[in-house]
Amino acid sequence: MATASGGGEFVDKFPDEAAVIKASFLIAFVSLGIGAFFGLVQALHRTNVLRVIDSADYYTMLTGHGVLLAIVFTIFFLCGVFHWAVARSLDRPAESALFSWAWVGLMTTGAVLATIAILGGFVPNLGMSADVLFTFYAPLQAHPVFYIGLAMFIVGTWLSGADWFLSYRAWRQDHPDERIPLQTFMVLTTMIMWYISTLGVAVSVVFFLIPWSLGLIESVNPLLTRTLFWYFGHPIVYFWLMPAYLLWYTVLPKLAGGRLFSDPLARVVFLLFLLLSTPVGIHHQYLDPGIAEGFKFIAMTNTMFLLLPSLLTAFTVVASVEHGARQRGGKGYLRWLGALPWRDPAFTGMALAGAMFAAGGFSGMINAGMNINYLIHNTLWVPGHFHLTVGTAVALTMMAGSYWLVPQVTGTKLYSRPIGLLQVIMWFVGMVFMSNAMHRAGLAGIPRRTAEPQYQNFEFLTPIGSIFELRVQIALGGTLLFLSVVLFLFNILLTSLGEESDRPVDSHLPEPLSGPEGSPRILDNLAMWTGIAAVLVVLAYTLPLAGIIQNGGGLFGGGLPVPATVSAGFDLVLTTVTSAFNTLWGVVA
Amino acid sequence: MKLTKARALILIAFSVPVAIELRTVAGFFNVELPLIAVAVIEFLFLALLFVLYGLYGEGSESAA
Ligand code: HEM
Ligand SMILES: [Cu+2]
């Protein structure tokens, strides 16, 4: 990893980049505020503690919550972090500030359009709505503006990736023999994964959903749009996680007072995510009848392999943090934990986020098991799970990271560390209440995505405690989480309004204990890894997609569905390949 | 080791998941713990922490 750029704060050295990052963060935080407010309303509504909206509007709000938090907040923040990481680790500004502003502008326009389409659902006579939830596959249909906004947003992210690749190419010309600096390596591998996976939604949105919502085509094949969504829907979880990992690997050890344990191990982890993120999407479709069980089994197996990079990360990050604690005088088997800088909200927030991620990983293993998934599928367990992962491991790391990053781009000191500390702890406690109760409620069979999960003549049962307690815990947790976001936003706002300081934060990042020198050069061969990732995707998806098209009545649906078998997909591939071969043969001969 | 405000807050934070699932753990040993017992235990823990903070906390004389 390149050492911190010598002398001068980030904002002084890279004023254009700092402005782009500030804009990205601003949009991320506005989305966070609105999304968290919706979350509070939902949590109170579904538990019947307080109902301020009509239950008929619940899906409008839930769509807003999912899209604003899981798509807009996370990805804008990611763009800010990646822009910072590339400029910092390559020690050079972006090739063209205008180009950077172009992707910020395109993504913002797209996000605003999609949000308008969603919020339109609250205005009865507007004729515009997008109550399709953040998963937006057919048969639910949104106003075309929603899909067009989404498409613009995604193209914007493609351009942002291009921006970082251009920086890298320019850097490479000046440094032909050097290893790719670690942070840039992380950004580039993540973006390659993103390019591969967004292809799926792009096809779904551009070829099916937009023409369908405009009335240009009569019908779509719903299972095809679902599968294309999940083709992208699993890699997006790693797209959320990778900026958090980048911060855990390169910043958290420093905050703990130490250094990253191993640079090559970090590279291996990012490569494994590049390879394994995409060919697993079908694990979200274990209950879809149109996909043969065999393909689901393959997706499950690939998913279990993903455990490996996750465990490598847990090991490396904890080892680095322990090293930091021992540098600070920590001793003993566990007593070193006390020597960590708990007073620092950036450290504490990230550490708590990591701890919750471990819990989220355990509940994720339940989701990933093909048979045990039936127990919790579409229950409140699932939101319980992903509020630990994206909702905490990612969101809390981003908030905690902001306490260290925002001062670097504003040049002002953090307004209040104690409030920051209170904020991250409040998030942890709130999420313990909300997520734990959601998991338990899911085990009792309470469905997710339901405004009023209270039924006549039927009682959900819990082995311990009561449903009433779970409802109270969800409502209480949601309230604490919302208050935590309010504290965060105020702290950041007051920080940005503060006085300029010469040294707003200690931004130096030390070298890893074990650097990249000894590791094989092949790790940096991005073209090769991209090729392997693409092959894995083709292997995992060709047959299932062919089967879905054939059994589901064609590309645009409409035909009669037939039961799914592995061989149906195989037949289609075979006939397509033979007819293509025959045509080719006809031309040649 | 000094019981700073930050350390105390962390201990409180980690006591919450333990308290919430205390009845499950007790259930493993066939002990049926009522909700009120959990509340009392958590309260006692907080009280203990409060006392310790008074004794060894920031600003106290006897801090090690
Ligand atoms: C203020 C904090 C939050 C509260 C109170 C909250 C509350 C909720 C509740 C109660 C649901 C379940 C609704 C249902 O299934 O009926 C939900 C769903 C969801 N939340 Fe949150 N949440 C919060 C923060 C977050 C964050 C930070 C993220 C991601 C970064 C997030 C992402 C999601 C997603 C993706 C869904 C699923 C939407 C769907 O089913 O379509 N939430 N949230
Ligand atoms: Cu997944």
XYZ file of C-alpha atoms and ligand atoms in Angstrom, chain A residues 230 233-235 237-238 277 280-281 283-284 303 306, ligand 2:
14
model
C -30.826 -12.040 -8.581
C -28.846 -9.151 -6.497
C -26.203 -11.263 -4.830
C -23.120 -9.468 -6.175
C -24.350 -7.401 -1.475
C -20.597 -7.599 -2.031
C -19.995 -13.289 -6.086
C -24.515 -17.843 -6.622
C -27.541 -15.611 -7.274
C -29.599 -19.059 -3.815
C -32.227 -16.314 -3.527
C -22.327 -19.988 -1.743
C -17.914 -17.806 -0.173
Cu -27.221 -13.676 -1.814
